[in-house]
Amino acid sequence: MTALLPRSVVVLTLGLLLLPITFGLFGTLLPAFGFFPALGGHALSLDPFRNLLATPGLPTAVVLSVATGLGATVISLGVTLIFVASYAGTPTLSRLQHLLSPLLAVPHAAAAFGFAFLIAPSGFLIRLVAPLVGIDRPPDVLIPHDPMGLTMIAGLVIKETPFLFLVTLAALPQVDLPAARRLAASFGYGRIAGFVYLLWPALYRQMRFAVYAVIAYSSSVVDVALILGPNLPGTLATRLVQWMNDADLSARFLASAGAVLQLAVTLGVLLAWFGLERLFAILLRVSRETGRRFVRDRFPRLASILVVGLIGAAVFAGLAVLAMWSLAGLWQFPDLLPQSFTLRSWMNALPRVADPLVTTLVTGFASTLLAVLLAVGCLVRENQTGRTGGEKALLMLYLPLIVPQVTFVFGLQLLFIGSGSEQRLAALVLVHLVFVLPYVFLSLADPWRALDRRYEIIATGLGRSRFAVLVSIRLPMLLRPILTAAAVGFAVSVGQYLPTLLIGEGRLSTITTEAVALASGNNRRVIGVYALLQTILPFLAFALAILLPAALHRNRRDMRV
């Protein structure tokens, strides 16, 4: 029985990952070609695509999506590569790892709001220099929502760089760093050049799916685009959301065609990235064969640590400014600090935040619990068979992160509406599970596989069953990694904007959807309250993941895996 259950869990897990994408894409394609009987579309037609191509500002929206997708990924990966190449194996890397790790708990929307409050024309950074340069009113400069999308790219970089940095660190133990350092130094290569020549190709092969996920997210993101991106026109993804929420239901055909175009845009960006991969590989080979050693790399090493430090400082400073705005009384420009602090904004917001908070907690707990159970079941099956699934399994895990959300979640929304079902909360949990499960599995897989199996062998030799060994030995020893993976999954669920917006259809709202809805307003105090709540929830989950194992294992030092 214990051997059959994990096999069924593996099948169920694959189904929960692949079927929503398949049915969602199917539900998007049919209306895109004019077939949706519930809205009067009874025959296939190209009219939705004709209407889409006639939409004003569409080329600009597509260019913005491509530029943000490629720009954010190139900068984030470049900063990560140079920094890790410069400081891998040094105490500096360990110290900055502790600084950047908490940034994963900050939702994209909260980080974007904090960044906007820092760099806006009346933001905190302008207030810092206002007395020095004699500024007494906010400059008339469009910083957030600039037409070129530069602020949006910067906002994505400060969130995606920590993610790629931690993915790189997870892959780093798979290569022999000390030997490569010694070999490169003995031939006179600089630290960065030696790392890139000897280690980076192997590292990149292990983390390339994570890079593809960053590309897909950056080219189709909605919440960050609404907060920091251009407005007239916006990116293609933001235009799609407008059409999806249009009171005229016939706009759903236009939205479906736009979702297909978004899929094509993301695929195009991925193809362009494949080309960049090939170009970089050629340049790397030519540089290596011509003996370029790049010994003088002090400047890029210092620049990389400066940029990484600024990224961490920007996020934490943004959160601090959000906290000040949530407590601010009168705060006129160019005052550096509010004239008074008050809880009025919190007291006014709390009655309205109750229902979104409950939905956030229920959806997050339910989707995370299901993800942990499925991940543990799959890993138990992996132990029994001795097979990890290889790159195919890894691709399936990353598939929900690589396929743009808007292209299949919209199809799921249309199918859900057509079914007539009223189980919106259950549907919301299952859709969140599609995005939570990959992060939970990837967070738990390495600690699970690294546990010394001799503990289980001894217990089995003493007559304990497989189930008893799992419950009494493996799970207690892996309590901290399991809770950490659960905290990661909960943070992912809290940060989901588009799936909640589409599946909830306005009847179910979370802290994130409410916070992003406030982006079009100008009440920074209320935005500060919602954005802080959005950040506090994941931090509480991570704090619990740290404190609970420490309390339970306080007298069992060797249980702390």
Short mmCIF file of C-alpha atoms in Angstrom, two decimals, residues 13-386:
data_model
loop_
_atom_site.label_atom_id
_atom_site.label_comp_id
_atom_site.label_asym_id
_atom_site.label_seq_id
_atom_site.Cartn_x
_atom_site.Cartn_y
_atom_site.Cartn_z
CA THR A 13 0.91 15.91 -9.19
CA LEU A 14 1.62 15.75 -12.91
CA GLY A 15 -2.08 16.14 -13.61
CA LEU A 16 -2.36 19.21 -11.40
CA LEU A 17 0.63 20.77 -13.16
CA LEU A 18 -0.20 19.94 -16.76
CA LEU A 19 -3.99 19.72 -17.03
CA PRO A 20 -4.75 23.32 -15.95
CA ILE A 21 -2.26 24.60 -18.52
CA THR A 22 -3.66 22.34 -21.23
CA PHE A 23 -7.32 23.14 -20.56
CA GLY A 24 -6.50 26.80 -19.96
CA LEU A 25 -4.76 27.14 -23.32
CA PHE A 26 -7.65 25.29 -24.95
CA GLY A 27 -10.11 27.65 -23.27
CA THR A 28 -8.14 30.62 -24.59
CA LEU A 29 -7.66 29.38 -28.16
CA LEU A 30 -11.32 28.71 -28.92
CA PRO A 31 -12.58 32.25 -28.13
CA ALA A 32 -9.50 33.65 -29.87
CA PHE A 33 -10.84 32.08 -33.04
CA GLY A 34 -14.38 33.28 -32.37
CA PHE A 35 -15.87 30.11 -30.86
CA PHE A 36 -17.57 30.66 -27.52
CA PRO A 37 -21.29 29.77 -27.62
CA ALA A 38 -22.05 31.39 -24.27
CA LEU A 39 -21.22 34.77 -25.85
CA GLY A 40 -22.76 34.07 -29.23
CA GLY A 41 -19.66 32.75 -30.96
CA HIS A 42 -20.85 29.59 -32.77
CA ALA A 43 -18.32 29.41 -35.61
CA LEU A 44 -14.60 29.70 -36.02
CA SER A 45 -13.46 33.09 -37.27
CA LEU A 46 -10.39 35.30 -37.54
CA ASP A 47 -12.34 38.42 -36.57
CA PRO A 48 -10.86 38.59 -33.02
CA PHE A 49 -7.35 38.72 -34.49
CA ARG A 50 -8.42 41.35 -37.05
CA ASN A 51 -9.84 43.48 -34.25
CA LEU A 52 -6.69 42.93 -32.23
CA LEU A 53 -4.39 44.05 -35.04
CA ALA A 54 -6.55 47.17 -35.49
CA THR A 55 -6.16 48.14 -31.83
CA PRO A 56 -4.28 51.45 -31.43
CA GLY A 57 -0.96 51.22 -29.62
CA LEU A 58 -0.60 47.45 -30.02
CA PRO A 59 2.92 47.52 -31.56
CA THR A 60 4.16 49.73 -28.73
CA ALA A 61 2.66 47.38 -26.14
CA VAL A 62 4.38 44.41 -27.77
CA VAL A 63 7.74 46.21 -27.92
CA LEU A 64 7.43 47.16 -24.25
CA SER A 65 6.73 43.53 -23.29
CA VAL A 66 9.74 42.30 -25.26
CA ALA A 67 12.02 45.04 -23.91
CA THR A 68 11.06 44.49 -20.27
CA GLY A 69 11.36 40.71 -20.60
CA LEU A 70 14.81 40.77 -22.16
CA GLY A 71 16.11 43.84 -20.35
CA ALA A 72 15.22 42.68 -16.83
CA THR A 73 16.60 39.18 -17.45
CA VAL A 74 19.88 40.31 -19.02
CA ILE A 75 20.59 42.78 -16.22
CA SER A 76 19.55 40.42 -13.41
CA LEU A 77 21.55 37.48 -14.75
CA GLY A 78 24.54 39.68 -15.58
CA VAL A 79 24.69 41.14 -12.08
CA THR A 80 24.29 37.67 -10.57
CA LEU A 81 27.03 36.18 -12.75
CA ILE A 82 29.61 38.89 -12.10
CA PHE A 83 28.92 39.00 -8.36
CA VAL A 84 29.03 35.22 -7.85
CA ALA A 85 32.10 34.92 -10.09
CA SER A 86 33.82 37.61 -8.02
CA TYR A 87 32.99 36.45 -4.51
CA ALA A 88 32.09 32.74 -4.63
CA GLY A 89 33.87 30.94 -1.79
CA THR A 90 34.44 34.14 0.22
CA PRO A 91 32.83 35.40 3.47
CA THR A 92 31.40 38.33 1.48
CA LEU A 93 29.15 35.97 -0.45
CA SER A 94 27.89 34.33 2.74
CA ARG A 95 27.11 37.67 4.35
CA LEU A 96 25.22 38.98 1.33
CA GLN A 97 23.38 35.66 1.03
CA HIS A 98 21.88 36.33 4.48
CA LEU A 99 20.96 39.83 3.31
CA LEU A 100 19.30 38.79 0.05
CA SER A 101 17.53 35.62 1.20
CA PRO A 102 14.73 37.51 3.04
CA LEU A 103 13.95 39.40 -0.17
CA LEU A 104 12.27 36.27 -1.56
CA ALA A 105 9.56 36.74 1.05
CA VAL A 106 8.71 40.21 -0.28
CA PRO A 107 5.92 40.01 -2.90
CA HIS A 108 6.59 41.67 -6.23
CA ALA A 109 3.78 44.18 -5.74
CA ALA A 110 5.00 45.27 -2.30
CA ALA A 111 8.57 45.66 -3.59
CA ALA A 112 7.25 47.67 -6.56
CA PHE A 113 5.23 49.97 -4.30
CA GLY A 114 8.23 50.55 -2.02
CA PHE A 115 10.48 51.25 -5.00
CA ALA A 116 7.90 53.69 -6.42
CA PHE A 117 7.69 55.55 -3.09
CA LEU A 118 11.48 55.86 -3.10
CA ILE A 119 12.03 57.23 -6.61
CA ALA A 120 8.79 59.09 -7.35
CA PRO A 121 9.10 62.86 -8.01
CA SER A 122 7.86 63.42 -4.46
CA GLY A 123 9.53 60.27 -3.14
CA PHE A 124 11.95 59.82 -0.29
CA LEU A 125 15.13 60.09 -2.38
CA ILE A 126 14.10 63.48 -3.78
CA ARG A 127 13.31 64.63 -0.26
CA LEU A 128 16.82 63.65 0.82
CA VAL A 129 18.50 65.97 -1.69
CA ALA A 130 15.83 68.70 -1.78
CA PRO A 131 17.45 70.90 0.91
CA LEU A 132 20.85 70.58 -0.79
CA VAL A 133 19.70 71.71 -4.23
CA GLY A 134 16.93 74.07 -3.15
CA ILE A 135 13.92 72.08 -4.40
CA ASP A 136 10.65 73.18 -2.81
CA ARG A 137 8.20 71.31 -5.05
CA PRO A 138 8.27 67.89 -6.77
CA PRO A 139 9.99 68.04 -10.17
CA ASP A 140 7.76 67.57 -13.19
CA VAL A 141 9.39 64.32 -14.29
CA LEU A 142 7.65 61.02 -15.10
CA ILE A 143 9.66 58.40 -13.22
CA PRO A 144 7.23 55.60 -12.39
CA HIS A 145 5.15 54.97 -15.54
CA ASP A 146 7.87 56.37 -17.81
CA PRO A 147 7.03 55.63 -21.46
CA MET A 148 10.16 53.54 -22.06
CA GLY A 149 9.48 51.18 -19.15
CA LEU A 150 12.87 51.79 -17.53
CA THR A 151 11.41 52.07 -14.03
CA MET A 152 9.53 48.82 -14.55
CA ILE A 153 12.73 47.08 -15.65
CA ALA A 154 14.52 48.41 -12.56
CA GLY A 155 11.67 47.18 -10.34
CA LEU A 156 11.87 43.72 -11.87
CA VAL A 157 15.66 43.64 -11.48
CA ILE A 158 15.53 44.30 -7.73
CA LYS A 159 13.25 41.26 -7.33
CA GLU A 160 14.65 38.85 -9.91
CA THR A 161 18.34 39.34 -9.04
CA PRO A 162 17.96 37.85 -5.51
CA PHE A 163 15.99 34.94 -7.01
CA LEU A 164 18.66 34.15 -9.61
CA PHE A 165 21.37 34.67 -7.00
CA LEU A 166 19.88 32.03 -4.70
CA VAL A 167 19.27 29.66 -7.62
CA THR A 168 22.95 30.02 -8.54
CA LEU A 169 24.02 29.32 -4.96
CA ALA A 170 21.86 26.19 -4.94
CA ALA A 171 23.67 24.94 -8.06
CA LEU A 172 27.15 25.99 -6.91
CA PRO A 173 27.85 22.88 -4.76
CA GLN A 174 27.54 20.75 -7.90
CA VAL A 175 30.83 22.13 -9.27
CA ASP A 176 34.34 21.99 -7.82
CA LEU A 177 34.88 25.66 -7.02
CA PRO A 178 38.21 25.46 -5.08
CA ALA A 179 39.91 23.34 -7.75
CA ALA A 180 38.67 25.65 -10.52
CA ARG A 181 39.91 28.72 -8.61
CA ARG A 182 43.37 27.20 -8.17
CA LEU A 183 43.60 26.08 -11.78
CA ALA A 184 42.56 29.49 -13.14
CA ALA A 185 44.93 31.33 -10.82
CA SER A 186 47.85 29.06 -11.78
CA PHE A 187 47.38 30.05 -15.44
CA GLY A 188 47.10 33.73 -14.61
CA TYR A 189 43.36 34.25 -15.19
CA GLY A 190 41.36 36.81 -13.24
CA ARG A 191 38.73 35.66 -10.74
CA ILE A 192 35.79 36.50 -13.01
CA ALA A 193 37.35 35.09 -16.19
CA GLY A 194 38.40 31.85 -14.51
CA PHE A 195 34.91 31.35 -13.07
CA VAL A 196 33.17 32.09 -16.36
CA TYR A 197 35.49 29.89 -18.44
CA LEU A 198 35.55 26.87 -16.14
CA LEU A 199 32.31 26.85 -14.12
CA TRP A 200 29.61 29.00 -15.65
CA PRO A 201 28.58 26.66 -18.53
CA ALA A 202 27.93 23.81 -16.08
CA LEU A 203 26.13 26.11 -13.63
CA TYR A 204 23.93 27.63 -16.30
CA ARG A 205 22.79 24.22 -17.52
CA GLN A 206 21.42 23.55 -14.03
CA MET A 207 19.62 26.88 -13.66
CA ARG A 208 18.46 27.65 -17.19
CA PHE A 209 14.82 26.74 -16.52
CA ALA A 210 14.80 29.30 -13.70
CA VAL A 211 16.14 31.88 -16.19
CA TYR A 212 13.38 30.97 -18.65
CA ALA A 213 10.83 31.46 -15.86
CA VAL A 214 12.24 34.95 -15.22
CA ILE A 215 11.96 35.77 -18.93
CA ALA A 216 8.35 34.57 -19.11
CA TYR A 217 7.38 36.42 -15.95
CA SER A 218 9.09 39.69 -16.90
CA SER A 219 7.55 39.75 -20.37
CA SER A 220 4.00 39.09 -19.14
CA VAL A 221 3.83 40.51 -15.60
CA VAL A 222 0.73 42.49 -14.69
CA ASP A 223 0.98 43.77 -11.10
CA VAL A 224 4.46 45.29 -11.42
CA ALA A 225 3.48 46.77 -14.80
CA LEU A 226 0.40 48.43 -13.28
CA ILE A 227 2.48 49.92 -10.44
CA LEU A 228 5.66 50.95 -12.30
CA GLY A 229 5.08 50.45 -16.01
CA PRO A 230 3.87 52.81 -18.76
CA ASN A 231 0.18 53.67 -18.93
CA LEU A 232 -0.54 55.00 -22.42
CA PRO A 233 -0.11 52.50 -23.82
CA GLY A 234 0.76 49.90 -21.21
CA THR A 235 2.41 46.58 -21.77
CA LEU A 236 0.50 43.92 -23.62
CA ALA A 237 -0.37 42.06 -20.40
CA THR A 238 -1.96 45.13 -18.82
CA ARG A 239 -3.99 45.76 -21.97
CA LEU A 240 -5.22 42.17 -21.78
CA VAL A 241 -6.43 42.60 -18.21
CA GLN A 242 -8.35 45.71 -19.25
CA TRP A 243 -10.10 43.78 -22.02
CA MET A 244 -10.79 40.81 -19.75
CA ASN A 245 -12.50 43.07 -17.21
CA ASP A 246 -14.42 45.09 -19.81
CA ALA A 247 -18.14 45.39 -19.10
CA ASP A 248 -18.76 44.58 -22.77
CA LEU A 249 -18.56 40.78 -22.79
CA SER A 250 -17.71 40.74 -26.49
CA ALA A 251 -14.30 42.09 -25.48
CA ARG A 252 -13.54 38.57 -24.23
CA PHE A 253 -12.91 37.53 -27.84
CA LEU A 254 -10.43 40.38 -28.23
CA ALA A 255 -8.82 39.43 -24.91
CA SER A 256 -8.45 35.80 -25.99
CA ALA A 257 -6.76 36.83 -29.22
CA GLY A 258 -4.50 39.11 -27.19
CA ALA A 259 -3.65 36.22 -24.85
CA VAL A 260 -2.56 34.15 -27.84
CA LEU A 261 -0.44 37.09 -28.98
CA GLN A 262 1.09 37.29 -25.48
CA LEU A 263 2.03 33.63 -25.72
CA ALA A 264 3.65 34.31 -29.09
CA VAL A 265 5.50 37.32 -27.65
CA THR A 266 6.86 35.31 -24.74
CA LEU A 267 7.89 32.49 -27.07
CA GLY A 268 9.58 35.08 -29.26
CA VAL A 269 11.48 36.48 -26.28
CA LEU A 270 12.54 32.95 -25.32
CA LEU A 271 13.74 32.31 -28.89
CA ALA A 272 15.69 35.56 -28.78
CA TRP A 273 17.21 34.40 -25.50
CA PHE A 274 18.22 31.09 -27.10
CA GLY A 275 20.00 33.16 -29.73
CA LEU A 276 21.76 35.15 -27.01
CA GLU A 277 22.81 31.88 -25.37
CA ARG A 278 24.42 30.71 -28.60
CA LEU A 279 26.08 34.08 -29.15
CA PHE A 280 27.49 34.13 -25.60
CA ALA A 281 28.77 30.57 -26.00
CA ILE A 282 30.58 31.56 -29.21
CA LEU A 283 32.08 34.68 -27.65
CA LEU A 284 33.12 32.67 -24.60
CA ARG A 285 34.84 30.05 -26.74
CA VAL A 286 36.63 32.67 -28.84
CA SER A 287 37.74 34.56 -25.75
CA ARG A 288 38.99 31.39 -24.10
CA GLU A 289 40.83 30.14 -27.18
CA THR A 290 42.55 33.48 -27.76
CA GLY A 291 43.85 33.40 -24.19
CA ARG A 292 42.14 36.52 -22.84
CA ARG A 293 42.77 36.39 -19.09
CA PHE A 294 41.08 39.63 -17.90
CA VAL A 295 43.38 39.90 -14.92
CA ARG A 296 42.39 43.48 -14.15
CA ASP A 297 38.84 42.85 -12.99
CA ARG A 298 38.84 44.93 -9.82
CA PHE A 299 36.33 47.46 -11.18
CA PRO A 300 33.61 44.95 -12.22
CA ARG A 301 34.06 43.12 -8.91
CA LEU A 302 33.54 46.31 -6.92
CA ALA A 303 30.70 47.40 -9.19
CA SER A 304 28.90 44.07 -8.73
CA ILE A 305 29.00 44.22 -4.94
CA LEU A 306 27.82 47.84 -5.07
CA VAL A 307 24.87 46.95 -7.32
CA VAL A 308 23.89 43.95 -5.17
CA GLY A 309 24.10 46.10 -2.05
CA LEU A 310 21.94 48.78 -3.70
CA ILE A 311 19.36 46.16 -4.68
CA GLY A 312 19.06 44.94 -1.11
CA ALA A 313 19.03 48.49 0.24
CA ALA A 314 16.34 49.54 -2.25
CA VAL A 315 13.95 46.81 -1.16
CA PHE A 316 14.47 47.31 2.58
CA ALA A 317 14.38 51.10 2.27
CA GLY A 318 11.19 50.84 0.23
CA LEU A 319 9.57 48.75 2.95
CA ALA A 320 10.66 51.30 5.55
CA VAL A 321 9.09 54.12 3.52
CA LEU A 322 5.88 52.08 3.18
CA ALA A 323 5.82 51.69 6.95
CA MET A 324 6.29 55.44 7.45
CA TRP A 325 3.51 56.28 5.01
CA SER A 326 1.14 53.84 6.72
CA LEU A 327 1.72 55.72 10.01
CA ALA A 328 2.13 59.24 8.61
CA GLY A 329 0.01 62.16 9.62
CA LEU A 330 0.72 65.35 7.73
CA TRP A 331 3.72 64.82 5.44
CA GLN A 332 4.26 67.68 3.04
CA PHE A 333 6.96 67.99 0.41
CA PRO A 334 9.92 68.49 0.89
CA ASP A 335 9.81 67.38 4.56
CA LEU A 336 12.06 64.36 5.11
CA LEU A 337 9.81 62.90 7.84
CA PRO A 338 6.11 63.26 8.66
CA GLN A 339 5.17 65.97 11.11
CA SER A 340 3.31 63.36 13.17
CA PHE A 341 2.61 59.65 13.31
CA THR A 342 -0.83 58.16 13.74
CA LEU A 343 -2.66 54.81 13.53
CA ARG A 344 -5.60 56.40 11.74
CA SER A 345 -4.81 54.77 8.39
CA TRP A 346 -4.59 51.33 10.00
CA MET A 347 -7.78 51.81 11.97
CA ASN A 348 -9.67 52.93 8.87
CA ALA A 349 -8.31 50.10 6.70
CA LEU A 350 -8.68 47.17 9.11
CA PRO A 351 -12.48 46.79 8.79
CA ARG A 352 -12.17 46.67 5.00
CA VAL A 353 -9.20 44.32 5.05
CA ALA A 354 -10.89 41.51 7.01
CA ASP A 355 -12.45 39.64 4.07
CA PRO A 356 -9.38 39.90 1.75
CA LEU A 357 -7.16 38.80 4.65
CA VAL A 358 -9.29 35.72 5.32
CA THR A 359 -9.26 34.79 1.62
CA THR A 360 -5.49 35.29 1.50
CA LEU A 361 -4.89 33.07 4.54
CA VAL A 362 -7.32 30.31 3.54
CA THR A 363 -6.07 30.15 -0.04
CA GLY A 364 -2.42 30.31 1.03
CA PHE A 365 -2.71 27.66 3.75
CA ALA A 366 -4.79 25.28 1.64
CA SER A 367 -2.65 25.51 -1.52
CA THR A 368 0.58 25.26 0.50
CA LEU A 369 -0.61 22.24 2.51
CA LEU A 370 -1.64 20.42 -0.67
CA ALA A 371 1.69 21.32 -2.31
CA VAL A 372 3.71 20.00 0.65
CA LEU A 373 1.76 16.73 0.71
CA LEU A 374 2.19 16.21 -3.02
CA ALA A 375 5.88 17.13 -2.94
CA VAL A 376 6.56 14.73 -0.06
CA GLY A 377 4.66 11.97 -1.86
CA CYS A 378 6.69 12.49 -5.04
CA LEU A 379 9.97 12.51 -3.12
CA VAL A 380 9.01 9.33 -1.26
CA ARG A 381 8.33 7.69 -4.62
CA GLU A 382 11.71 8.96 -5.83
CA ASN A 383 13.40 7.26 -2.87
CA GLN A 384 11.64 4.00 -3.65
CA THR A 385 12.48 3.95 -7.34
CA GLY A 386 15.86 5.69 -7.20
#
